[in-house]
Structures are given as C-alpha cells and as structure tokens.
Amino acid sequence: MKRIFFTIILIGIALSGNARRKVTLDECLGMARDNNITLKNAALSILAAREQKSEVYTKYYPQIQANVMAMHTFGAFMQGGDAIRTYTAAISATMPLYAGGQITTGNKLAELNTDVVALQRDIQESDVLQKVTECYWQIAKVKYNLNTVGAAEKQVEEVYRQVENMVKAGITTRNDLLKVQIRNQELASNRLQLENAQHILCLLLAQQIGCAGEDIDISDADTASVVNPDEVQVSVLDAVNIRNELSLATKGVEASRLQIRQERGKLLPTIGVGVTGFNYGMGGLPDGLGYYIKTNATNGLALGSLNIPITAWWGGSHAIKRKKMALQQSKNVLQQTREQLAIDIECAWSSLQESYKQIEIARTGVAQAEENLRITLNAYKAGTETLTNLLDAETLNRKMQDGLSSAIADYQIKKSDYIRKTR
C-alpha cells in the first residue's frame, strides 16, 4: 500500500513538472519588457550611445602623448669613436583653447544622439508589446474556437446516437449515418488545424517574451469584457504631440542645425597651447668631441599655435549649403511625420469603432444561429426536419460563434493599437 501511494506521488510530481505554464496578458507584457531580445539590444544601444557621449566629452581635456626613440649605428660614425648610441624620451600636453566651436557642437551632437537612441528604444518597445498583445489574443481566439468545436462535437455525437437508433429501427437509411460521420471527420480536421495553430502561436509568444523553449499557454482571456471605444478616445492633436515618432523627427531638425554649426566651425581659426618635456642621451662620440656636445640633457618648451584654414573656404561654403539643404529636408520630414501620425491615429480610431460594431453584429448573429439550431434540432427530433438541415444549422452556429471570437480578439488588438498610438 505504501509503495502504491509513493508511486502515485511520483506520478503527480512528474505530471506537475510537465504542466504548461499559464500566463496572463499583463505577465506577458512584463516579461517582454525584461526579456525580449530586441529590447535587450535596444538597451545596449543606449549604453553604447552614452559611452560615445563620454568619449566625445574627453575632447575638452588636454591631449597627452609620450614617445621614446633609440638608435644604434652598426659601426663607428666618427674617427676615434665607437658606434653611436642615442635615445630620446619626450612627453607633451596640448590643450585646444578654441576650435571654432567644433568640440562644443560635437558634444551636443553626442548628447542628442543619446536622446535619439532612447526614443528609438521606446518605439521598439511599443512595437514589441503590440506584437505580444496580438499574439495573445490570437491564441485566445483559437482557444475559443476549440471550445466551439468541442461543443459541436458533443452535438454531433448526440445526433449520431439518434440517427444510429433510427437506422436500427428502420426509420432512416445508413446514408444519414454516413452524413453524420462525415461531419465528425470535418470537426476532427478543424480541431487538428486549431491545435496546430495554437501550438505555433504559443511558441511565437514564448519567443517574444523571452521564454523560448518553454511550454506556455495563456490564462483564460476575458472575451466578454468589451469597453465602449468612447471610453479610450483622446484628441488627435494631443496624441500627435506626445508621439515618440514626432520627437524623433524634431531631434532630426535639431541635429541638422548642429551639423551646420559644425561645418562652420571647420572654417574658423583654431588656437591651442601646449608644453613638452624631453630628455636625450648620446654615446659613442670621441673623447674630445664630448667636451663640445652634451651627451645627456633634459629640457622643456612651451608652445602656442594659431591655425587659419584659408583654403578650406573653397569647399567649405558648398558643404554649408549642403547642410542647409539637409536642414530643410529634416523640416519637411517633421511636417510629413506630423501629418502621417494624425492620419495613423484617425485610422486606428476608425478601425476600433468598426471592430466594436462588428462585435454587436456577431453577437446578434450568434443569438439567431443558436435559436435556429434549437428550433431545427427540436423539429428533427419530431421528424419534421431533415438531417441535412440540422447539420447545416450546426455549421452555421459554429461559424457565427467563430465569427464572434474573431471579432472580440480583433477588437482587443485594435484597442491596444489605438491606446499605443495615443498615450
């Protein structure tokens, strides 16, 4: 008895270990934010942009260089001497005092690039979360359709038993029984297709939320809760002004202005100062020559430089004109983006309203199909309706049920898309 009890426990543990992991939509969205590979790479891009910003900032610091050089001749360089040996060690520091504003502008461009990468990451996150939402509700639709198939299978099984009894009683022919069997095969085929679709969608969802390889499934989605679109509607103008795509286009205009400033800076004088310290040594000179030449010395010098790029104006003026054209292009893109975003939001709103009305139509159709099936079934039992009409009524009912699940899933996806584009 104890052995049997222990075996049952082991079986229970094994079954629980192989159980599918159930996840809600909120859990899926949270896991996607943390684990999605696209978003992980986007986060790394932000870190890389910050490193680039820090790299450019070092241009404000003095540039320090050190070098050492040694030389040894193969033979005597002078009569009475040995092979010449020399070395030089130097260290220098230079500091740009003025570079036409190029350093300051370069730092502003690097900071702007950091903002751009962060905005791109936000846009990517929005897209990823929308894909997760779409996949979640597609799975919910398939599961609802599977339930519909299950209900149809039970209905057809009941009809099969009735027809089988009628065949045995000689009331009808085996042809009616074959019709029911064919319908059973159709339902089995539909179930297989739906189960395969559910499997693939679950794999896709797992990959999107960073759980690739795990056996996951969604928790039962609330297909009955459908809010009126008016509850989530916002002003198109307000929605456009907070879109990351608009901010990104605005950053493009700002970057074009900075690039013009950068080109102008290349045509301005640059001023720099620096200091150098060095030590050199020499060996192998004749004894008498060493009296006149220092064989070892340490010294230093200070320097200043003024660089005026006179000939750079020949091509620089054209470069500035080219950058000004790029600025106008950026402004055009900004205007185009604003217009396209407004249209995009209007389309999302229209789609949301349409999908909401489709649910109302589908619910009416489901109620009518259910009533039609009930009446046809009662009539068939009373012998006043044909089997073909009963099976057609069952098919119509299942079709309307599937249409309702599709309408609800489509509405939830459209609602998520509208909220994504207006918040």
Short mmCIF file of C-alpha atoms in Angstrom, two decimals:
data_model
loop_
_atom_site.label_atom_id
_atom_site.label_comp_id
_atom_site.label_asym_id
_atom_site.label_seq_id
_atom_site.Cartn_x
_atom_site.Cartn_y
_atom_site.Cartn_z
CA MET A 1 0.00 0.00 0.00
CA LYS A 2 2.81 2.36 0.89
CA ARG A 3 4.54 1.52 -2.39
CA ILE A 4 1.38 2.34 -4.37
CA PHE A 5 0.95 5.63 -2.50
CA PHE A 6 4.58 6.56 -3.17
CA THR A 7 4.19 5.74 -6.85
CA ILE A 8 1.12 7.95 -7.08
CA ILE A 9 3.07 10.83 -5.54
CA LEU A 10 5.90 10.41 -8.05
CA ILE A 11 3.44 10.38 -10.93
CA GLY A 12 1.81 13.53 -9.58
CA ILE A 13 5.17 15.29 -9.32
CA ALA A 14 6.08 14.26 -12.86
CA LEU A 15 2.78 15.49 -14.23
CA SER A 16 3.03 18.79 -12.40
CA GLY A 17 6.56 19.27 -13.72
CA ASN A 18 5.32 18.82 -17.28
CA ALA A 19 2.31 21.12 -16.81
CA ARG A 20 2.06 24.03 -19.21
CA ARG A 21 2.92 27.40 -17.75
CA LYS A 22 -0.12 29.68 -17.74
CA VAL A 23 0.49 33.40 -18.29
CA THR A 24 -1.80 36.43 -18.31
CA LEU A 25 -1.54 39.30 -20.75
CA ASP A 26 -0.01 41.60 -18.12
CA GLU A 27 2.57 38.95 -17.28
CA CYS A 28 3.42 38.57 -20.96
CA LEU A 29 3.91 42.31 -21.36
CA GLY A 30 6.10 42.48 -18.25
CA MET A 31 8.27 39.56 -19.37
CA ALA A 32 8.61 41.08 -22.85
CA ARG A 33 9.91 44.32 -21.35
CA ASP A 34 12.51 42.41 -19.37
CA ASN A 35 13.47 39.56 -21.68
CA ASN A 36 12.71 40.37 -25.31
CA ILE A 37 15.92 40.16 -27.35
CA THR A 38 15.06 43.18 -29.50
CA LEU A 39 14.59 45.30 -26.38
CA LYS A 40 17.78 43.93 -24.82
CA ASN A 41 19.72 45.03 -27.90
CA ALA A 42 17.99 48.41 -27.78
CA ALA A 43 19.11 48.82 -24.15
CA LEU A 44 22.67 48.01 -25.20
CA SER A 45 22.42 50.65 -27.93
CA ILE A 46 21.52 53.21 -25.26
CA LEU A 47 24.57 52.22 -23.20
CA ALA A 48 26.76 52.45 -26.31
CA ALA A 49 25.41 55.94 -27.06
CA ARG A 50 26.22 57.03 -23.51
CA GLU A 51 29.76 55.70 -23.88
CA GLN A 52 30.10 57.62 -27.13
CA LYS A 53 28.90 60.77 -25.37
CA SER A 54 31.54 60.26 -22.65
CA GLU A 55 34.17 59.62 -25.33
CA VAL A 56 33.39 62.88 -27.12
CA TYR A 57 33.44 64.79 -23.82
CA THR A 58 37.13 63.88 -23.38
CA LYS A 59 37.92 66.32 -26.22
CA TYR A 60 37.69 69.04 -23.57
CA TYR A 61 40.69 67.51 -21.77
CA PRO A 62 44.37 68.08 -22.65
CA GLN A 63 45.77 65.58 -25.11
CA ILE A 64 48.85 63.94 -23.62
CA GLN A 65 51.38 61.95 -25.62
CA ALA A 66 54.63 60.21 -24.73
CA ASN A 67 57.24 58.76 -27.05
CA VAL A 68 60.64 57.14 -26.76
CA MET A 69 63.13 56.60 -29.58
CA ALA A 70 66.53 54.86 -29.52
CA MET A 71 69.19 54.47 -32.25
CA HIS A 72 72.37 52.42 -32.55
CA THR A 73 74.69 52.55 -35.59
CA PHE A 74 76.32 49.40 -36.96
CA GLY A 75 79.77 50.95 -36.90
CA ALA A 76 81.76 53.99 -35.77
CA PHE A 77 80.24 57.21 -37.00
CA MET A 78 83.42 59.28 -36.44
CA GLN A 79 87.12 58.50 -36.30
CA GLY A 80 88.30 57.75 -32.80
CA GLY A 81 84.79 56.94 -31.66
CA ASP A 82 82.58 53.91 -31.22
CA ALA A 83 79.18 53.07 -32.66
CA ILE A 84 76.78 55.89 -31.96
CA ARG A 85 74.04 55.25 -29.44
CA THR A 86 71.27 57.78 -28.89
CA TYR A 87 67.89 57.89 -27.22
CA THR A 88 65.17 60.48 -26.87
CA ALA A 89 62.26 60.45 -24.41
CA ALA A 90 59.57 63.13 -24.56
CA ILE A 91 56.15 63.85 -23.12
CA SER A 92 53.82 66.56 -24.36
CA ALA A 93 50.44 68.00 -23.46
CA THR A 94 48.34 70.13 -25.79
CA MET A 95 45.13 71.94 -24.99
CA PRO A 96 42.77 73.43 -27.60
CA LEU A 97 41.64 76.84 -26.39
CA TYR A 98 39.35 77.49 -29.33
CA ALA A 99 38.37 75.17 -32.19
CA GLY A 100 35.61 77.11 -33.86
CA GLY A 101 33.02 75.61 -31.55
CA GLN A 102 33.57 72.13 -33.01
CA ILE A 103 34.20 70.49 -29.65
CA THR A 104 31.11 72.02 -28.02
CA THR A 105 28.98 71.19 -31.04
CA GLY A 106 30.34 67.65 -31.14
CA ASN A 107 29.32 67.14 -27.52
CA LYS A 108 25.83 68.46 -28.22
CA LEU A 109 25.51 66.07 -31.16
CA ALA A 110 26.62 63.17 -28.96
CA GLU A 111 24.07 64.13 -26.31
CA LEU A 112 21.40 64.44 -28.99
CA ASN A 113 22.30 61.00 -30.31
CA THR A 114 21.75 59.57 -26.83
CA ASP A 115 18.24 61.05 -26.81
CA VAL A 116 17.56 59.68 -30.30
CA VAL A 117 18.62 56.16 -29.36
CA ALA A 118 16.41 56.31 -26.25
CA LEU A 119 13.43 57.39 -28.37
CA GLN A 120 14.10 54.58 -30.85
CA ARG A 121 14.16 52.14 -27.96
CA ASP A 122 10.76 53.41 -26.75
CA ILE A 123 9.32 52.97 -30.24
CA GLN A 124 10.71 49.44 -30.42
CA GLU A 125 9.22 48.61 -27.03
CA SER A 126 5.82 49.85 -28.16
CA ASP A 127 6.02 47.70 -31.30
CA VAL A 128 7.12 44.61 -29.36
CA LEU A 129 4.32 44.97 -26.80
CA GLN A 130 1.78 45.34 -29.58
CA LYS A 131 3.04 42.14 -31.22
CA VAL A 132 2.78 40.34 -27.87
CA THR A 133 -0.79 41.60 -27.45
CA GLU A 134 -1.73 40.49 -30.95
CA CYS A 135 -0.26 37.03 -30.39
CA TYR A 136 -2.01 36.71 -27.02
CA TRP A 137 -5.44 37.49 -28.44
CA GLN A 138 -4.89 35.27 -31.46
CA ILE A 139 -4.27 32.40 -29.04
CA ALA A 140 -7.40 33.41 -27.12
CA LYS A 141 -9.41 33.28 -30.36
CA VAL A 142 -8.06 29.83 -31.24
CA LYS A 143 -8.89 28.53 -27.75
CA TYR A 144 -12.43 29.91 -28.05
CA ASN A 145 -12.78 28.23 -31.44
CA LEU A 146 -11.57 24.97 -29.92
CA ASN A 147 -14.33 25.26 -27.31
CA THR A 148 -16.82 25.82 -30.12
CA VAL A 149 -15.57 22.74 -31.93
CA GLY A 150 -15.86 20.77 -28.69
CA ALA A 151 -19.47 21.86 -28.25
CA ALA A 152 -20.19 20.97 -31.89
CA GLU A 153 -18.59 17.56 -31.44
CA LYS A 154 -20.88 16.82 -28.50
CA GLN A 155 -23.88 17.99 -30.50
CA VAL A 156 -22.96 15.82 -33.48
CA GLU A 157 -22.28 12.84 -31.20
CA GLU A 158 -25.80 13.17 -29.81
CA VAL A 159 -27.19 13.36 -33.35
CA TYR A 160 -25.14 10.31 -34.29
CA ARG A 161 -26.67 8.26 -31.49
CA GLN A 162 -30.15 9.35 -32.53
CA VAL A 163 -29.54 8.50 -36.19
CA GLU A 164 -27.95 5.20 -35.26
CA ASN A 165 -31.07 4.27 -33.29
CA MET A 166 -33.27 5.33 -36.16
CA VAL A 167 -31.24 3.18 -38.58
CA LYS A 168 -31.63 0.20 -36.25
CA ALA A 169 -35.36 0.86 -36.09
CA GLY A 170 -35.54 1.09 -39.88
CA ILE A 171 -36.82 4.64 -39.80
CA THR A 172 -33.93 6.02 -41.89
CA THR A 173 -31.09 4.71 -44.04
CA ARG A 174 -27.37 4.38 -43.35
CA ASN A 175 -26.84 7.27 -45.72
CA ASP A 176 -27.86 9.67 -42.93
CA LEU A 177 -25.42 7.94 -40.61
CA LEU A 178 -22.63 8.48 -43.12
CA LYS A 179 -23.51 12.18 -43.31
CA VAL A 180 -23.05 12.48 -39.56
CA GLN A 181 -19.78 10.56 -39.71
CA ILE A 182 -18.50 12.90 -42.43
CA ARG A 183 -19.39 15.88 -40.25
CA ASN A 184 -17.45 14.26 -37.39
CA GLN A 185 -14.41 13.98 -39.67
CA GLU A 186 -14.74 17.65 -40.62
CA LEU A 187 -14.80 18.64 -36.98
CA ALA A 188 -11.77 16.44 -36.26
CA SER A 189 -9.91 18.14 -39.11
CA ASN A 190 -10.86 21.58 -37.76
CA ARG A 191 -9.69 20.61 -34.29
CA LEU A 192 -6.32 19.43 -35.64
CA GLN A 193 -5.79 22.69 -37.53
CA LEU A 194 -6.71 24.77 -34.48
CA GLU A 195 -4.47 22.76 -32.15
CA ASN A 196 -1.53 23.18 -34.54
CA ALA A 197 -2.22 26.92 -34.80
CA GLN A 198 -2.35 27.19 -31.02
CA HIS A 199 0.96 25.35 -30.70
CA ILE A 200 2.75 27.64 -33.18
CA LEU A 201 1.26 30.78 -31.64
CA CYS A 202 2.34 29.69 -28.15
CA LEU A 203 5.88 29.10 -29.46
CA LEU A 204 5.87 32.57 -31.02
CA LEU A 205 4.57 34.16 -27.83
CA ALA A 206 7.21 32.37 -25.75
CA GLN A 207 9.95 33.69 -28.04
CA GLN A 208 8.61 37.25 -27.87
CA ILE A 209 8.56 37.28 -24.05
CA GLY A 210 11.99 35.69 -23.70
CA CYS A 211 10.79 32.19 -22.77
CA ALA A 212 11.78 30.36 -25.96
CA GLY A 213 11.69 26.62 -25.47
CA GLU A 214 9.24 26.75 -22.55
CA ASP A 215 5.82 25.12 -22.79
CA ILE A 216 3.50 28.06 -22.13
CA ASP A 217 -0.17 28.78 -22.59
CA ILE A 218 -2.32 31.81 -21.85
CA SER A 219 -4.73 32.02 -18.99
CA ASP A 220 -8.38 32.10 -19.97
CA ALA A 221 -8.88 35.52 -21.55
CA ASP A 222 -11.95 37.57 -20.70
CA THR A 223 -13.72 37.62 -24.06
CA ALA A 224 -16.90 39.04 -22.57
CA SER A 225 -15.39 42.31 -21.30
CA VAL A 226 -15.51 44.81 -24.15
CA VAL A 227 -15.46 48.51 -23.27
CA ASN A 228 -17.04 51.17 -25.44
CA PRO A 229 -14.40 52.90 -27.64
CA ASP A 230 -15.60 56.29 -26.40
CA GLU A 231 -14.02 55.48 -23.03
CA VAL A 232 -10.49 55.47 -24.52
CA GLN A 233 -10.83 58.21 -27.15
CA VAL A 234 -8.44 61.19 -26.96
CA SER A 235 -7.80 64.30 -29.04
CA VAL A 236 -5.84 63.62 -32.23
CA LEU A 237 -3.74 66.77 -31.78
CA ASP A 238 -2.83 65.88 -28.20
CA ALA A 239 -1.95 62.33 -29.25
CA VAL A 240 0.27 63.50 -32.11
CA ASN A 241 2.23 65.89 -29.89
CA ILE A 242 3.28 63.14 -27.48
CA ARG A 243 4.24 60.53 -30.09
CA ASN A 244 7.86 59.41 -29.96
CA GLU A 245 7.98 59.45 -33.75
CA LEU A 246 7.32 63.21 -33.70
CA SER A 247 10.01 63.74 -31.06
CA LEU A 248 12.40 61.73 -33.22
CA ALA A 249 11.70 63.91 -36.25
CA THR A 250 12.18 67.02 -34.09
CA LYS A 251 15.56 65.69 -32.99
CA GLY A 252 16.43 65.29 -36.66
CA VAL A 253 15.87 69.02 -37.24
CA GLU A 254 17.98 69.85 -34.20
CA ALA A 255 20.78 67.57 -35.41
CA SER A 256 20.76 69.23 -38.84
CA ARG A 257 21.20 72.65 -37.22
CA LEU A 258 24.14 71.39 -35.17
CA GLN A 259 25.74 69.89 -38.26
CA ILE A 260 25.60 73.30 -39.97
CA ARG A 261 27.32 74.80 -36.93
CA GLN A 262 29.91 72.02 -37.10
CA GLU A 263 30.70 72.80 -40.74
CA ARG A 264 31.06 76.49 -39.97
CA GLY A 265 33.42 75.65 -37.11
CA LYS A 266 35.75 73.89 -39.56
CA LEU A 267 36.27 77.22 -41.35
CA LEU A 268 37.18 79.20 -38.22
CA PRO A 269 40.68 79.64 -36.73
CA THR A 270 41.83 77.21 -34.04
CA ILE A 271 44.02 78.19 -31.12
CA GLY A 272 45.94 75.79 -28.92
CA VAL A 273 48.70 75.75 -26.32
CA GLY A 274 50.99 73.01 -25.15
CA VAL A 275 54.08 72.05 -23.19
CA THR A 276 56.75 69.44 -23.94
CA GLY A 277 59.44 67.96 -21.76
CA PHE A 278 62.22 65.77 -23.12
CA ASN A 279 65.45 64.02 -22.27
CA TYR A 280 68.06 62.76 -24.67
CA GLY A 281 71.33 60.93 -24.39
CA MET A 282 74.17 60.08 -26.78
CA GLY A 283 77.10 57.71 -26.52
CA GLY A 284 79.99 56.58 -28.75
CA LEU A 285 81.45 60.02 -29.52
CA PRO A 286 85.21 60.56 -29.49
CA ASP A 287 86.52 61.76 -26.14
CA GLY A 288 87.39 65.25 -27.30
CA LEU A 289 84.06 65.84 -29.01
CA GLY A 290 82.13 65.18 -25.84
CA TYR A 291 83.51 68.46 -24.45
CA TYR A 292 81.58 70.45 -27.06
CA ILE A 293 78.41 68.37 -27.32
CA LYS A 294 76.18 67.49 -24.40
CA THR A 295 75.74 63.76 -24.31
CA ASN A 296 72.79 63.98 -21.93
CA ALA A 297 70.28 66.78 -21.47
CA THR A 298 66.81 67.44 -20.10
CA ASN A 299 64.76 70.40 -21.24
CA GLY A 300 61.26 71.59 -21.98
CA LEU A 301 59.38 74.07 -24.07
CA ALA A 302 56.03 75.79 -24.23
CA LEU A 303 54.22 76.42 -27.47
CA GLY A 304 51.16 78.08 -28.86
CA SER A 305 49.52 77.61 -32.23
CA LEU A 306 47.12 79.54 -34.43
CA ASN A 307 45.70 77.71 -37.43
CA ILE A 308 43.71 79.68 -40.01
CA PRO A 309 42.09 77.39 -42.65
CA ILE A 310 42.21 79.84 -45.55
CA THR A 311 41.77 77.43 -48.47
CA ALA A 312 39.11 75.43 -46.56
CA TRP A 313 36.61 78.13 -47.53
CA TRP A 314 36.79 76.99 -51.16
CA GLY A 315 34.92 73.80 -50.45
CA GLY A 316 33.55 74.72 -47.03
CA SER A 317 30.97 77.15 -48.34
CA HIS A 318 29.48 74.39 -50.50
CA ALA A 319 29.46 71.99 -47.54
CA ILE A 320 27.48 74.54 -45.52
CA LYS A 321 24.96 74.94 -48.33
CA ARG A 322 24.61 71.17 -48.49
CA LYS A 323 23.95 71.01 -44.74
CA LYS A 324 21.35 73.77 -45.06
CA MET A 325 19.56 71.69 -47.68
CA ALA A 326 19.66 68.75 -45.29
CA LEU A 327 18.11 71.00 -42.63
CA GLN A 328 15.22 71.85 -44.93
CA GLN A 329 14.76 68.15 -45.65
CA SER A 330 14.58 67.49 -41.90
CA LYS A 331 11.92 70.17 -41.53
CA ASN A 332 9.95 68.61 -44.38
CA VAL A 333 10.21 65.20 -42.70
CA LEU A 334 8.96 66.73 -39.45
CA GLN A 335 5.91 68.19 -41.19
CA GLN A 336 5.27 64.94 -43.03
CA THR A 337 5.61 62.93 -39.82
CA ARG A 338 3.09 65.16 -38.05
CA GLU A 339 0.57 64.71 -40.87
CA GLN A 340 1.11 60.95 -41.13
CA LEU A 341 0.75 60.46 -37.38
CA ALA A 342 -2.58 62.31 -37.42
CA ILE A 343 -3.81 60.06 -40.23
CA ASP A 344 -2.48 56.98 -38.44
CA ILE A 345 -4.39 57.86 -35.27
CA GLU A 346 -7.59 58.58 -37.23
CA CYS A 347 -7.26 55.19 -38.95
CA ALA A 348 -6.72 53.45 -35.63
CA TRP A 349 -9.82 55.13 -34.21
CA SER A 350 -11.96 54.20 -37.22
CA SER A 351 -10.75 50.60 -37.04
CA LEU A 352 -11.55 50.47 -33.33
CA GLN A 353 -15.09 51.75 -33.88
CA GLU A 354 -15.65 49.34 -36.74
CA SER A 355 -14.41 46.34 -34.73
CA TYR A 356 -16.72 47.31 -31.84
CA LYS A 357 -19.72 47.36 -34.18
CA GLN A 358 -18.65 44.03 -35.65
CA ILE A 359 -18.95 42.52 -32.16
CA GLU A 360 -22.53 43.76 -31.86
CA ILE A 361 -23.35 42.28 -35.27
CA ALA A 362 -21.63 39.00 -34.40
CA ARG A 363 -23.49 38.69 -31.08
CA THR A 364 -26.79 39.18 -32.85
CA GLY A 365 -25.79 36.54 -35.39
CA VAL A 366 -24.81 34.10 -32.62
CA ALA A 367 -28.16 34.54 -30.87
CA GLN A 368 -30.03 33.94 -34.13
CA ALA A 369 -27.88 30.93 -35.06
CA GLU A 370 -28.35 29.36 -31.61
CA GLU A 371 -32.11 29.81 -31.84
CA ASN A 372 -32.12 28.42 -35.37
CA LEU A 373 -30.16 25.36 -34.19
CA ARG A 374 -32.53 24.84 -31.26
CA ILE A 375 -35.63 25.00 -33.45
CA THR A 376 -34.09 22.77 -36.13
CA LEU A 377 -32.97 20.22 -33.55
CA ASN A 378 -36.44 20.04 -31.98
CA ALA A 379 -38.02 19.74 -35.40
CA TYR A 380 -35.61 16.97 -36.35
CA LYS A 381 -36.44 15.06 -33.17
CA ALA A 382 -40.13 15.48 -34.04
CA GLY A 383 -39.46 14.13 -37.53
CA THR A 384 -40.41 17.34 -39.36
CA GLU A 385 -36.88 18.43 -40.34
CA THR A 386 -34.18 16.74 -42.41
CA LEU A 387 -30.75 15.71 -41.15
CA THR A 388 -29.09 17.88 -43.80
CA ASN A 389 -30.83 20.98 -42.47
CA LEU A 390 -29.84 20.06 -38.91
CA LEU A 391 -26.18 19.69 -39.86
CA ASP A 392 -26.34 22.96 -41.80
CA ALA A 393 -27.80 24.67 -38.72
CA GLU A 394 -24.96 23.26 -36.61
CA THR A 395 -22.37 24.51 -39.14
CA LEU A 396 -23.96 27.94 -39.23
CA ASN A 397 -23.99 28.14 -35.44
CA ARG A 398 -20.31 27.19 -35.23
CA LYS A 399 -19.46 29.71 -37.96
CA MET A 400 -21.23 32.51 -36.08
CA GLN A 401 -19.52 31.52 -32.81
CA ASP A 402 -16.13 31.62 -34.52
CA GLY A 403 -17.03 34.97 -36.03
CA LEU A 404 -17.79 36.35 -32.59
CA SER A 405 -14.48 35.16 -31.14
CA SER A 406 -12.64 36.66 -34.11
CA ALA A 407 -14.48 39.98 -33.67
CA ILE A 408 -13.65 40.14 -29.95
CA ALA A 409 -9.98 39.26 -30.50
CA ASP A 410 -9.76 41.81 -33.32
CA TYR A 411 -11.33 44.46 -31.09
CA GLN A 412 -8.87 43.82 -28.26
CA ILE A 413 -5.97 44.09 -30.70
CA LYS A 414 -7.37 47.30 -32.25
CA LYS A 415 -7.95 48.79 -28.80
CA SER A 416 -4.37 48.04 -27.78
CA ASP A 417 -3.10 49.56 -31.03
CA TYR A 418 -5.18 52.73 -30.53
CA ILE A 419 -4.02 53.15 -26.94
CA ARG A 420 -0.42 52.56 -28.03
CA LYS A 421 -0.70 55.31 -30.63
CA THR A 422 -2.39 57.87 -28.37
CA ARG A 423 -0.67 57.50 -24.98
#
